[in-house]
Amino acid sequence: MLSERRLEVLRAIVQDYVGTEEPVGSKALTERHNLGVSPATVRNDMAALEDEGFIAQPHTSAGRIPTDKGYRLFVDKLAGVKPMTAPERRAIQNFLEGAVDLDDVVARTVRLLAQLTRQVAVVQYPSLTRSTVRHVELLALAPARLMLVLITDTGRVEQRMVDCPAPFGEASLADLRARLNSRVAGRRFTDVPALVEELPEAFEAEDRGTVSTVLSTLLETLVEENEERLMIGGTANLTRFGHDFPLVIRPVLEALEEQVVLLKLLGEAKDPGVTVRIGHENAHEGLNSTSVVSVGYGSGGEAVAKLGVVGPTRMDYPGTMGAVRAVARYVGQILAES
Amino acid sequence: MLSERRLEVLRAIVQDYVGTEEPVGSKALTERHNLGVSPATVRNDMAALEDEGFIAQPHTSAGRIPTDKGYRLFVDKLAGVKPMTAPERRAIQNFLEGAVDLDDVVARTVRLLAQLTRQVAVVQYPSLTRSTVRHVELLALAPARLMLVLITDTGRVEQRMVDCPAPFGEASLADLRARLNSRVAGRRFTDVPALVEELPEAFEAEDRGTVSTVLSTLLETLVEENEERLMIGGTANLTRFGHDFPLVIRPVLEALEEQVVLLKLLGEAKDPGVTVRIGHENAHEGLNSTSVVSVGYGSGGEAVAKLGVVGPTRMDYPGTMGAVRAVARYVGQILAES
DNA sequence: TCTGGCACTCGCACACCATGAGTGCCAGGA
DNA sequence: TCCTGGCACTCATGGTGTGCGAGTGCCAGA
């Protein structure tokens, strides 16, 4: 097992490397942190840490840098989450409170996260499946053409065109609208299918086809989790990646363009708290030299979506985790209020 | 004035440089294009072209590369727009036709443009101001809280919360909804203010406050051109910029994050046809080493928004212009159909 | 006005070398 | 058993020097 001091050495290496972006040697370590031992001792510790796979040296005559495994140990055991200061928290709140609608909330959150962490920010729109229905609206655009508008408690609006098999009267439309809303308003999306099952039976035979069509469109909309949108920002921060960035940046940019990849990335985080995935822990190959810090957020007690940042494995984990956590908390508040 | 042959030399230089990404010398030129003259003659022509500022040499003993002014001449006088081939056109159409809603149309357009041109694609959402109203919907979320939903002929949906000064009855709501739609449905946004001006007078005194509030929210929504959204994609193509890309990519990424900058960029294009802005012709400093190819598109005969691509000044102008034009045309068709 | 020839320039690639940070290992001491 | 100082070794880095060759400008002749 690793002694207390060796863990301390690892912590020092991570901190120095994150700060300087250069391999750190034994002498520099003893100078910058008062470990109470000589460089030679540190060298022995370093050799042990290297044997265990926590650090590595890029070249024989260079200092050490942490491996993914080293960062993992650092995050799990050696570092806490650095809380935001009071002024920072106030700034976050002020910035988010100016938002006028859901799009704006998400856009502001992305900007904020990118600025706070100086990394690439990813924010998922509140997902439909865990939300509740606020209102369903039906509009007749033409005799046999309806528009279905679904409004969620998070302020999200989805619309779909519905081509009816037969013309649909204004009275029937009002009837359907009223019945639909009385059944599903305020209910969770997952409950909706059961609630509307028998609805067509309440209508005249000639209207049943249309009612069924409307309902199936509604259910489709609910199920379509593909439609989970997200917004990213702060890609300019990718240039902060380091000297080797021209090689690394390409696959990262490509990965960021794939919504599917990003959604999976955020989706994998299962913990209630902040999740950190380091380097090769990320399934996607292009992101093997990045770390992802993510967390769920929600309007109530429950998470309805995720947000996070993508940055180099060499990042300030405590600070980033603190920023991500704080932003998630305040976005949740804002959503609950609106 | 420049002789015919010198223009031919310039064209050859641009074509070779775009292809090879390396300064092109007199000998290589005569070998790859049969100009019918010797390298020495070409050298004289090059010296003349350099005097006029159309080309430059990065180092004394290197070949020539086109300047912004050179590209400008090339685009204006020497190159046409390369039309898409029939299979390409079919592919574009197929790809766009699968779209289910406006967001999807825009998202697909971005992907398509980025893939076709291998550059960064920017697509503006159809702007509200030039569109017409398809429908206005009012929903009571609470006795004194309404949601205003505006649906445009391009399929765009905008929603706003309205806090009423006084409770608003269901009957009044239906009345307002009906009057509002009978006046503005099918009308252009710019005409709406005049059309609803006297509307509050038709209501009881107690409801007038609410009606006015609703109307002013509606007008705000119409005017709010800040809300012009856009979508970008293909940023991974920035890595294709060339050897000096680490220096150039940063400001470009930063510029791309500024919606305002991008909107201005697209907005500046006034021509009915494809507009090309080369290097320093772009007002924004970060984009001084890029060219922007943009064009308007619309559902009817009239342009309601712009789209375009951002790439290195060293780009295949004829091909890019052809792709941009073709995509704009088909997006217009899709919007008109839906 | 075009062409071939010629001298000149200068960036680039490669080799060479000195420097120094950093390491591993070992023997002696607490 | 663990820590320490010393020592030889490794090797990336940066600076200098050199030969090569692509490319140029200019000039005299057709």
XYZ file of C-alpha atoms (C1' of nucleotides) in Angstrom:
736
model
C 0.000 0.000 0.000
C 1.071 3.549 -0.547
C 2.309 5.424 2.462
C 0.858 8.745 3.498
C 3.877 10.593 2.191
C 3.749 8.985 -1.194
C 0.165 10.111 -1.593
C 1.345 13.562 -0.595
C 4.000 13.382 -3.293
C 1.397 12.408 -5.858
C -0.805 15.294 -4.835
C 2.141 17.668 -5.170
C 2.979 16.303 -8.614
C -0.584 16.723 -9.833
C -0.833 20.241 -8.489
C 2.477 21.345 -9.954
C 1.851 19.729 -13.304
C -1.584 21.253 -13.613
C -0.061 24.621 -12.858
C 3.077 24.547 -14.965
C 2.107 22.128 -17.717
C 5.637 20.715 -17.495
C 6.967 17.439 -16.156
C 7.928 17.916 -12.535
C 11.217 16.699 -11.076
C 12.174 15.662 -7.612
C 14.221 18.751 -6.820
C 11.552 21.222 -7.851
C 9.032 19.292 -5.786
C 10.972 19.549 -2.548
C 11.551 23.217 -3.159
C 7.946 24.146 -3.814
C 6.293 21.960 -1.199
C 7.853 21.441 2.184
C 7.607 17.709 2.350
C 10.303 17.472 4.986
C 12.410 15.018 3.043
C 15.243 15.240 0.550
C 14.970 14.978 -3.234
C 16.518 11.519 -3.113
C 13.724 10.239 -0.937
C 11.177 11.791 -3.212
C 12.896 10.035 -6.083
C 12.381 6.712 -4.401
C 8.747 7.543 -3.816
C 8.400 8.566 -7.405
C 9.870 5.281 -8.569
C 7.318 3.465 -6.427
C 4.468 5.595 -7.782
C 5.663 4.863 -11.282
C 5.762 1.126 -10.598
C 2.141 1.328 -9.482
C 1.242 3.216 -12.641
C 0.215 6.520 -11.097
C 2.853 8.614 -12.832
C 5.044 8.279 -15.900
C 7.947 10.038 -17.489
C 7.624 11.218 -21.072
C 11.382 10.888 -21.669
C 14.089 9.161 -19.708
C 15.700 12.343 -18.542
C 12.561 14.281 -17.797
C 10.357 14.738 -14.764
C 7.136 12.866 -14.109
C 3.590 13.532 -15.152
C 0.460 11.950 -13.709
C -1.220 9.127 -15.608
C -4.984 8.748 -15.909
C -4.760 6.367 -12.992
C -2.869 9.001 -11.028
C -5.511 11.630 -11.671
C -8.159 9.127 -10.681
C -6.515 8.546 -7.321
C -6.081 12.284 -6.906
C -9.743 12.962 -7.570
C -11.000 10.091 -5.436
C -8.768 10.367 -2.425
C -6.629 13.459 -2.406
C -8.779 16.339 -3.539
C -12.107 17.653 -2.453
C -14.459 19.894 -4.346
C -13.439 23.492 -4.088
C -16.551 25.504 -3.251
C -17.232 28.746 -5.054
C -16.671 31.924 -3.122
C -19.635 34.032 -2.117
C -19.026 36.697 -4.773
C -18.707 34.010 -7.407
C -21.983 32.489 -6.337
C -23.679 35.829 -6.479
C -22.303 36.467 -9.955
C -23.596 33.117 -11.150
C -27.028 33.830 -9.804
C -27.189 37.305 -11.290
C -26.055 36.107 -14.657
C -28.620 33.335 -14.849
C -31.500 35.376 -13.546
C -31.585 37.616 -16.598
C -32.773 34.781 -18.826
C -36.086 35.247 -20.624
C -36.874 31.707 -21.780
C -35.532 28.195 -21.740
C -33.256 28.686 -24.704
C -31.816 31.676 -22.985
C -31.288 29.809 -19.730
C -29.375 27.094 -21.520
C -27.373 29.577 -23.577
C -26.407 31.555 -20.509
C -25.485 28.415 -18.627
C -23.149 27.364 -21.400
C -21.418 30.734 -21.489
C -21.130 30.804 -17.750
C -19.657 27.343 -17.449
C -17.201 28.002 -20.244
C -16.042 31.207 -18.632
C -15.797 29.870 -15.109
C -13.875 26.754 -16.010
C -12.142 28.066 -19.120
C -13.090 24.849 -20.808
C -15.635 23.529 -23.246
C -19.098 23.535 -21.722
C -21.912 21.153 -22.613
C -25.470 21.602 -21.390
C -28.281 19.221 -22.136
C -31.791 20.622 -22.486
C -34.119 19.392 -19.777
C -35.185 15.995 -21.000
C -38.785 15.351 -21.855
C -39.213 11.926 -20.340
C -38.820 12.963 -16.754
C -40.780 16.167 -17.103
C -44.476 16.770 -16.698
C -46.936 18.185 -19.203
C -47.990 21.734 -18.625
C -50.271 22.067 -21.602
C -51.132 20.517 -24.926
C -52.416 22.792 -27.636
C -54.032 21.921 -30.942
C -54.340 24.396 -33.780
C -56.142 23.939 -37.048
C -53.906 25.207 -39.817
C -56.125 23.790 -42.529
C -59.271 21.628 -42.470
C -57.273 18.422 -42.393
C -54.046 19.729 -40.957
C -53.321 20.332 -37.295
C -50.389 21.564 -35.340
C -49.715 19.909 -32.043
C -47.840 21.981 -29.475
C -46.567 20.441 -26.286
C -45.454 22.630 -23.400
C -43.516 21.167 -20.508
C -43.071 22.307 -16.941
C -39.501 23.252 -17.758
C -40.715 25.670 -20.398
C -39.735 23.541 -23.328
C -41.993 23.647 -26.362
C -42.229 20.912 -28.971
C -44.366 21.182 -32.063
C -45.438 18.651 -34.674
C -47.548 18.751 -37.771
C -50.424 16.287 -37.939
C -52.037 15.357 -41.223
C -55.534 14.119 -40.482
C -57.149 11.271 -42.367
C -60.384 13.309 -42.516
C -61.429 16.936 -41.985
C -61.867 17.749 -38.333
C -64.488 20.238 -37.147
C -63.825 23.165 -34.851
C -66.134 21.720 -32.216
C -64.412 18.345 -32.242
C -61.101 20.107 -32.010
C -62.152 22.072 -28.935
C -63.523 18.894 -27.429
C -60.347 16.965 -28.019
C -58.233 19.818 -26.701
C -60.254 19.996 -23.510
C -60.335 16.265 -22.883
C -56.661 15.913 -23.623
C -55.633 18.634 -21.244
C -57.877 17.526 -18.435
C -56.244 14.115 -18.601
C -52.582 14.854 -19.078
C -51.919 18.356 -17.750
C -49.634 18.122 -14.768
C -48.871 14.447 -15.348
C -45.508 12.883 -15.994
C -44.671 12.028 -19.557
C -44.277 8.389 -18.716
C -47.854 8.216 -17.477
C -49.385 9.804 -20.567
C -49.758 6.682 -22.763
C -51.981 4.935 -20.217
C -54.048 8.070 -19.662
C -55.048 8.642 -23.262
C -55.527 5.045 -24.290
C -59.318 5.025 -24.410
C -59.736 8.581 -25.582
C -60.781 7.804 -29.189
C -63.815 5.899 -27.925
C -65.370 9.090 -26.629
C -65.605 10.481 -30.163
C -67.860 9.970 -33.137
C -66.747 7.290 -35.517
C -65.807 9.777 -38.231
C -63.403 11.614 -35.911
C -61.736 8.609 -34.384
C -59.153 8.294 -37.090
C -57.980 11.828 -36.552
C -57.976 11.510 -32.779
C -55.845 8.399 -33.013
C -53.452 10.125 -35.347
C -53.091 13.056 -32.986
C -52.514 10.781 -30.034
C -49.911 8.693 -31.759
C -48.076 11.863 -32.808
C -48.183 13.008 -29.201
C -46.800 9.725 -27.960
C -44.096 9.770 -30.588
C -43.061 13.198 -29.435
C -42.853 11.991 -25.867
C -40.820 8.952 -26.714
C -38.450 10.637 -29.068
C -35.503 10.880 -26.813
C -33.340 11.338 -29.873
C -34.633 14.835 -29.779
C -32.698 15.477 -26.625
C -30.919 18.597 -27.663
C -27.858 20.132 -26.194
C -25.780 23.221 -26.526
C -22.039 23.560 -26.385
C -19.769 26.550 -26.047
C -16.297 27.685 -25.149
C -14.637 25.713 -27.902
C -12.062 28.489 -28.157
C -10.779 27.185 -24.844
C -9.575 24.107 -26.688
C -6.574 26.144 -27.737
C -5.526 26.089 -24.103
C -4.969 22.387 -24.410
C -1.204 22.551 -24.389
C 1.667 22.345 -26.835
C 0.472 19.154 -28.460
C -2.935 20.619 -29.111
C -2.930 20.492 -32.898
C -3.009 16.715 -32.739
C -5.554 16.433 -29.983
C -8.004 19.110 -30.986
C -9.233 17.507 -34.191
C -10.819 14.388 -32.725
C -12.218 16.428 -29.869
C -13.922 18.859 -32.209
C -15.268 15.945 -34.187
C -16.608 14.298 -31.082
C -18.240 17.525 -29.976
C -20.165 17.675 -33.227
C -21.716 14.303 -32.625
C -24.713 14.918 -30.435
C -25.028 11.202 -29.857
C -21.541 10.959 -28.469
C -22.063 13.878 -26.145
C -25.398 12.667 -24.878
C -23.881 9.288 -24.129
C -20.995 11.006 -22.428
C -23.250 12.931 -20.101
C -25.665 10.060 -19.766
C -23.067 7.703 -18.387
C -22.754 9.738 -15.234
C -24.943 7.914 -12.768
C -23.883 9.320 -9.440
C -26.051 11.813 -7.678
C -22.966 13.982 -7.239
C -20.371 15.297 -9.637
C -18.974 12.627 -11.945
C -15.470 12.753 -13.366
C -14.352 10.611 -16.266
C -10.655 10.779 -16.911
C -8.872 10.129 -20.193
C -9.340 6.560 -21.314
C -12.291 6.136 -19.009
C -14.234 7.904 -21.748
C -15.649 5.386 -24.152
C -15.205 7.618 -27.170
C -11.738 7.345 -28.648
C -11.411 10.975 -29.672
C -11.821 12.000 -26.068
C -9.104 9.745 -24.689
C -6.949 12.659 -23.730
C -9.723 14.685 -22.171
C -11.579 14.570 -18.915
C -15.292 15.118 -18.547
C -16.777 16.600 -15.405
C -20.548 16.303 -15.348
C -23.493 16.468 -13.013
C -27.261 16.222 -13.196
C -29.506 19.191 -12.596
C -33.225 19.556 -12.249
C -36.030 21.875 -11.401
C -37.186 19.839 -8.428
C -35.351 17.395 -6.266
C -34.807 15.159 -9.255
C -32.335 15.500 -12.101
C -33.953 16.079 -15.474
C -30.803 16.627 -17.475
C -27.046 16.839 -17.280
C -24.432 19.457 -17.819
C -20.665 19.411 -17.714
C -17.380 20.444 -19.170
C -14.769 18.791 -21.348
C -11.142 19.696 -20.840
C -7.632 18.328 -20.849
C -6.899 15.587 -18.316
C -4.472 18.089 -16.921
C -7.139 20.294 -15.375
C -7.884 21.849 -12.029
C -10.265 19.162 -10.818
C -11.324 20.659 -7.487
C -12.071 24.038 -9.037
C -13.824 22.613 -12.071
C -15.933 20.285 -9.981
C -16.888 23.164 -7.733
C -17.911 25.356 -10.650
C -19.916 22.608 -12.322
C -21.713 21.756 -9.124
C -22.524 25.371 -8.338
C -23.834 26.144 -11.807
C -26.013 23.028 -11.797
C -27.496 24.050 -8.486
C -28.404 27.540 -9.628
C -29.788 26.419 -12.970
C -32.037 24.059 -11.066
C -33.274 26.942 -8.966
C -33.972 29.108 -11.982
C -35.921 26.327 -13.664
C -37.982 25.697 -10.560
C -38.939 29.359 -10.368
C -40.050 29.844 -13.928
C -4.051 47.118 -67.483
C -3.276 43.461 -67.080
C -2.945 41.452 -70.247
C -4.979 38.355 -70.861
C -2.008 36.127 -70.193
C -1.224 37.707 -66.876
C -4.746 37.061 -65.714
C -4.241 33.508 -66.855
C -1.078 33.322 -64.783
C -2.941 34.617 -61.749
C -5.653 32.045 -62.230
C -3.034 29.309 -62.469
C -1.327 30.537 -59.309
C -4.575 30.579 -57.358
C -5.549 27.126 -58.544
C -2.171 25.602 -57.776
C -1.865 27.266 -54.405
C -5.339 26.182 -53.368
C -4.435 22.665 -54.364
C -0.951 22.330 -52.946
C -1.002 24.830 -50.117
C 2.543 25.770 -51.090
C 3.967 28.869 -52.754
C 4.062 28.295 -56.487
C 7.083 29.062 -58.636
C 7.416 29.955 -62.282
C 8.804 26.650 -63.394
C 6.157 24.536 -61.743
C 3.525 26.783 -63.277
C 4.670 26.280 -66.852
C 4.894 22.555 -66.288
C 1.426 22.105 -64.853
C -0.438 24.502 -67.098
C 0.395 24.830 -70.750
C 0.597 28.570 -70.952
C 2.650 28.459 -74.120
C 5.442 30.591 -72.733
C 8.680 29.962 -70.879
C 9.269 30.271 -67.143
C 11.222 33.482 -67.709
C 8.190 35.131 -69.253
C 6.019 33.937 -66.438
C 8.540 35.442 -64.050
C 8.104 38.809 -65.680
C 4.349 38.481 -65.440
C 4.643 37.512 -61.817
C 6.764 40.542 -61.095
C 4.054 42.693 -62.668
C 1.313 40.956 -60.685
C 3.312 41.504 -57.540
C 3.729 45.190 -58.319
C -0.027 45.473 -58.625
C -0.480 43.706 -55.299
C -2.234 40.577 -56.518
C 0.410 38.163 -55.332
C 3.246 38.186 -52.799
C 6.174 36.067 -51.826
C 6.493 34.919 -48.229
C 10.308 34.759 -48.474
C 12.709 36.130 -50.992
C 13.605 32.760 -52.410
C 10.151 31.256 -52.406
C 7.312 31.105 -54.896
C 4.296 33.386 -54.919
C 0.991 33.167 -53.112
C -2.134 35.153 -53.907
C -3.027 38.145 -51.750
C -6.566 39.010 -50.676
C -6.658 41.356 -53.628
C -5.560 38.519 -55.875
C -8.317 36.242 -54.642
C -10.771 39.084 -55.119
C -9.814 39.455 -58.757
C -9.948 35.707 -59.180
C -13.452 35.507 -57.758
C -14.748 38.525 -59.652
C -13.242 37.989 -63.064
C -11.571 34.642 -63.450
C -13.796 32.067 -61.854
C -17.420 31.223 -62.232
C -19.591 29.274 -59.855
C -19.101 25.575 -60.256
C -22.537 23.988 -60.426
C -23.253 20.840 -58.473
C -23.491 17.637 -60.433
C -26.843 15.935 -60.783
C -26.038 13.186 -58.263
C -24.856 15.786 -55.790
C -28.055 17.723 -56.193
C -30.092 14.620 -55.648
C -28.121 13.784 -52.528
C -28.715 17.257 -51.132
C -32.410 17.009 -51.741
C -32.699 13.563 -50.200
C -30.773 14.569 -47.150
C -32.878 17.632 -46.492
C -36.197 15.980 -47.152
C -35.937 13.747 -44.128
C -36.284 16.689 -41.754
C -39.191 16.625 -39.320
C -39.269 20.209 -38.072
C -37.537 23.541 -38.437
C -34.766 22.734 -35.969
C -34.101 19.604 -37.904
C -34.018 21.434 -41.233
C -31.443 23.857 -39.905
C -29.393 21.122 -38.256
C -29.326 19.079 -41.431
C -28.425 22.091 -43.501
C -25.463 22.798 -41.278
C -24.191 19.244 -41.488
C -24.686 19.176 -45.208
C -22.869 22.424 -45.849
C -20.009 21.432 -43.613
C -19.618 18.115 -45.376
C -19.932 19.451 -48.896
C -17.498 22.301 -48.457
C -15.344 20.724 -45.745
C -15.494 24.028 -43.948
C -17.302 25.640 -41.066
C -20.991 26.085 -41.853
C -23.225 28.795 -40.446
C -26.988 28.806 -40.916
C -29.266 31.522 -39.647
C -32.777 30.570 -38.576
C -35.423 32.113 -40.795
C -35.783 35.592 -39.447
C -39.025 36.697 -37.913
C -39.262 40.177 -39.353
C -39.686 39.159 -42.941
C -41.972 36.229 -42.219
C -45.710 36.118 -41.878
C -47.815 35.004 -38.928
C -49.405 31.648 -39.258
C -51.086 31.563 -35.900
C -51.074 33.160 -32.485
C -52.082 31.016 -29.563
C -52.882 32.050 -26.019
C -52.932 29.585 -23.159
C -54.002 30.217 -19.596
C -51.466 28.612 -17.322
C -52.925 30.270 -14.247
C -55.686 32.822 -13.731
C -53.327 35.746 -14.201
C -50.632 34.043 -16.219
C -50.730 33.421 -19.938
C -48.429 31.835 -22.406
C -48.200 33.447 -25.790
C -47.161 31.181 -28.637
C -46.357 32.583 -32.027
C -46.139 30.322 -35.050
C -44.623 31.562 -38.280
C -45.036 30.443 -41.846
C -41.534 29.012 -41.728
C -42.538 26.734 -38.874
C -40.713 28.655 -36.210
C -42.332 28.797 -32.800
C -41.681 31.497 -30.234
C -43.178 31.457 -26.787
C -43.362 34.065 -24.057
C -44.817 34.208 -20.581
C -47.254 37.032 -19.921
C -48.073 38.094 -16.385
C -51.444 39.803 -16.451
C -52.273 42.812 -14.322
C -55.651 41.225 -13.533
C -57.266 37.789 -13.814
C -58.506 37.102 -17.285
C -61.605 35.012 -17.919
C -61.782 32.074 -20.279
C -64.356 33.851 -22.425
C -62.231 36.950 -22.772
C -59.286 34.767 -23.625
C -61.180 33.024 -26.404
C -62.384 36.378 -27.645
C -58.904 37.849 -27.709
C -57.508 34.771 -29.363
C -60.110 34.908 -32.103
C -59.808 38.632 -32.753
C -56.063 38.486 -32.738
C -55.885 35.676 -35.246
C -58.472 37.117 -37.563
C -56.399 40.275 -37.776
C -52.850 39.047 -37.987
C -52.937 35.511 -39.373
C -51.255 35.474 -42.749
C -49.944 39.026 -42.368
C -46.350 40.116 -42.408
C -44.721 40.808 -39.082
C -43.996 44.365 -40.028
C -47.694 45.021 -40.547
C -48.802 43.615 -37.212
C -48.299 46.726 -35.020
C -50.707 48.784 -37.099
C -53.240 45.953 -37.212
C -53.584 45.459 -33.481
C -53.361 49.069 -32.424
C -57.031 49.585 -31.568
C -57.671 46.111 -30.297
C -57.885 46.947 -26.555
C -60.820 49.269 -27.233
C -62.997 46.312 -28.173
C -62.731 44.925 -24.657
C -64.293 45.712 -21.304
C -62.369 48.171 -19.212
C -61.267 45.519 -16.714
C -59.653 43.424 -19.426
C -57.927 46.216 -21.280
C -54.827 46.138 -19.134
C -54.265 42.486 -19.849
C -54.936 42.860 -23.549
C -52.414 45.653 -23.769
C -49.865 43.590 -21.913
C -50.373 40.674 -24.266
C -50.091 42.902 -27.293
C -46.942 44.586 -26.141
C -45.380 41.194 -25.430
C -46.350 40.136 -28.927
C -44.817 43.223 -30.444
C -41.665 42.783 -28.394
C -41.341 39.268 -29.694
C -41.684 40.488 -33.238
C -39.150 43.229 -32.849
C -36.620 41.243 -30.930
C -34.206 40.662 -33.712
C -31.559 39.895 -31.125
C -33.295 36.607 -30.898
C -32.157 35.740 -34.380
C -30.625 32.402 -33.701
C -28.133 30.516 -35.752
C -26.454 27.192 -35.811
C -22.892 26.385 -36.686
C -21.128 23.140 -37.449
C -18.090 21.596 -39.009
C -15.662 23.295 -36.670
C -13.480 20.214 -36.914
C -12.731 21.389 -40.440
C -10.800 24.266 -38.925
C -7.940 21.851 -38.479
C -7.672 21.801 -42.244
C -6.560 25.396 -42.130
C -2.916 24.715 -42.901
C 0.381 24.586 -41.059
C -0.076 27.916 -39.307
C -3.436 26.862 -37.959
C -2.626 26.955 -34.248
C -2.273 30.717 -34.474
C -5.277 31.328 -36.654
C -7.775 28.958 -35.124
C -8.110 30.671 -31.764
C -9.563 33.980 -32.910
C -11.762 32.174 -35.390
C -13.242 29.961 -32.711
C -13.775 32.999 -30.548
C -15.506 34.845 -33.352
C -17.726 31.857 -34.044
C -18.956 31.914 -30.467
C -20.151 35.472 -30.788
C -23.585 35.246 -32.314
C -23.548 38.978 -32.867
C -20.402 38.794 -34.943
C -21.752 35.983 -37.050
C -25.087 37.627 -37.639
C -23.341 40.777 -38.725
C -21.101 38.734 -40.946
C -23.996 37.142 -42.736
C -26.048 40.289 -42.617
C -23.523 42.319 -44.531
C -24.106 40.309 -47.662
C -26.508 42.406 -49.692
C -26.317 40.909 -53.117
C -29.107 38.727 -54.369
C -26.485 36.186 -55.398
C -23.641 34.534 -53.546
C -21.465 36.988 -51.623
C -17.794 36.408 -50.945
C -15.843 38.356 -48.371
C -12.137 37.719 -48.488
C -9.644 38.086 -45.657
C -9.421 41.684 -44.543
C -12.705 42.505 -46.180
C -14.248 40.982 -43.080
C -14.826 43.637 -40.477
C -14.064 41.336 -37.578
C -10.369 41.139 -36.845
C -10.303 37.499 -35.840
C -11.560 36.560 -39.270
C -8.924 38.456 -41.213
C -7.383 35.305 -42.538
C -10.649 33.663 -43.473
C -13.108 34.052 -46.286
C -16.848 33.986 -45.873
C -19.130 32.737 -48.622
C -22.769 33.512 -47.918
C -26.119 33.746 -49.599
C -29.706 34.467 -48.671
C -32.379 31.804 -48.744
C -36.109 31.909 -48.321
C -39.300 29.969 -48.565
C -40.764 32.186 -51.258
C -39.097 34.364 -53.800
C -37.696 36.500 -51.032
C -34.770 35.830 -48.728
C -35.734 35.434 -45.080
C -32.333 34.467 -43.743
C -28.750 33.775 -44.700
C -26.424 30.842 -44.648
C -22.799 30.426 -45.525
C -19.443 28.959 -44.750
C -16.245 30.242 -43.172
C -12.939 28.897 -44.406
C -9.357 29.793 -45.133
C -8.824 32.449 -47.802
C -7.061 29.661 -49.621
C -10.239 27.843 -50.541
C -11.853 26.413 -53.641
C -14.067 29.401 -54.398
C -15.968 28.064 -57.408
C -16.813 24.805 -55.676
C -17.711 26.427 -52.378
C -19.897 29.024 -54.052
C -21.657 26.311 -56.005
C -22.320 24.245 -52.894
C -23.572 27.211 -50.898
C -25.868 28.315 -53.668
C -27.267 24.840 -54.215
C -27.922 24.205 -50.542
C -29.655 27.568 -50.157
C -31.882 26.781 -53.085
C -32.993 23.419 -51.732
C -33.515 24.675 -48.197
C -35.789 27.324 -49.648
C -37.775 24.625 -51.401
C -38.108 22.541 -48.271
C -39.301 25.535 -46.267
C -41.867 26.449 -48.916
C -43.305 22.945 -48.850
C -43.702 22.569 -45.117
C 7.971 40.997 -76.730
C 9.707 36.566 -75.627
C 13.527 33.441 -74.401
C 17.626 31.157 -72.490
C 21.285 31.815 -69.467
C 23.466 33.056 -65.287
C 24.546 34.725 -60.836
C 22.434 35.410 -56.500
C 19.414 34.809 -52.409
C 17.838 32.434 -48.656
C 14.797 29.083 -46.304
C 15.184 24.324 -44.988
C 16.998 20.038 -43.472
C 20.577 17.863 -41.317
C 24.453 17.138 -38.448
C 27.037 18.284 -34.545
C 27.830 19.686 -29.953
C 27.469 21.673 -25.285
C 24.308 22.202 -21.610
C 21.747 20.874 -17.830
C 17.754 18.943 -15.658
C 16.619 14.779 -14.014
C 17.226 10.008 -13.002
C 18.793 5.385 -10.796
C 21.678 3.320 -7.801
C 24.690 2.717 -3.952
C 26.907 3.092 0.386
C 26.732 5.172 4.775
C 24.149 6.949 8.757
C 19.965 7.473 11.971
C 14.249 -0.288 8.052
C 14.262 4.126 6.157
C 16.494 8.396 4.776
C 20.343 10.982 2.682
C 24.239 12.679 -0.110
C 27.019 11.551 -3.898
C 27.953 10.082 -8.490
C 27.690 8.463 -13.101
C 24.502 8.272 -16.840
C 20.711 9.570 -20.066
C 18.753 12.397 -23.250
C 15.801 16.419 -24.733
C 16.826 21.055 -25.952
C 18.824 24.847 -28.218
C 22.457 27.033 -30.857
C 25.678 26.980 -34.688
C 27.360 25.611 -39.192
C 26.846 23.860 -43.798
C 25.211 22.099 -48.247
C 21.284 21.882 -51.172
C 18.020 23.512 -54.208
C 14.018 26.032 -55.510
C 13.187 30.299 -57.025
C 14.283 34.921 -58.403
C 15.939 39.158 -61.120
C 18.327 40.786 -64.820
C 20.407 40.929 -69.274
C 21.509 40.166 -73.961
C 19.895 38.211 -78.106
C 16.228 36.588 -81.268
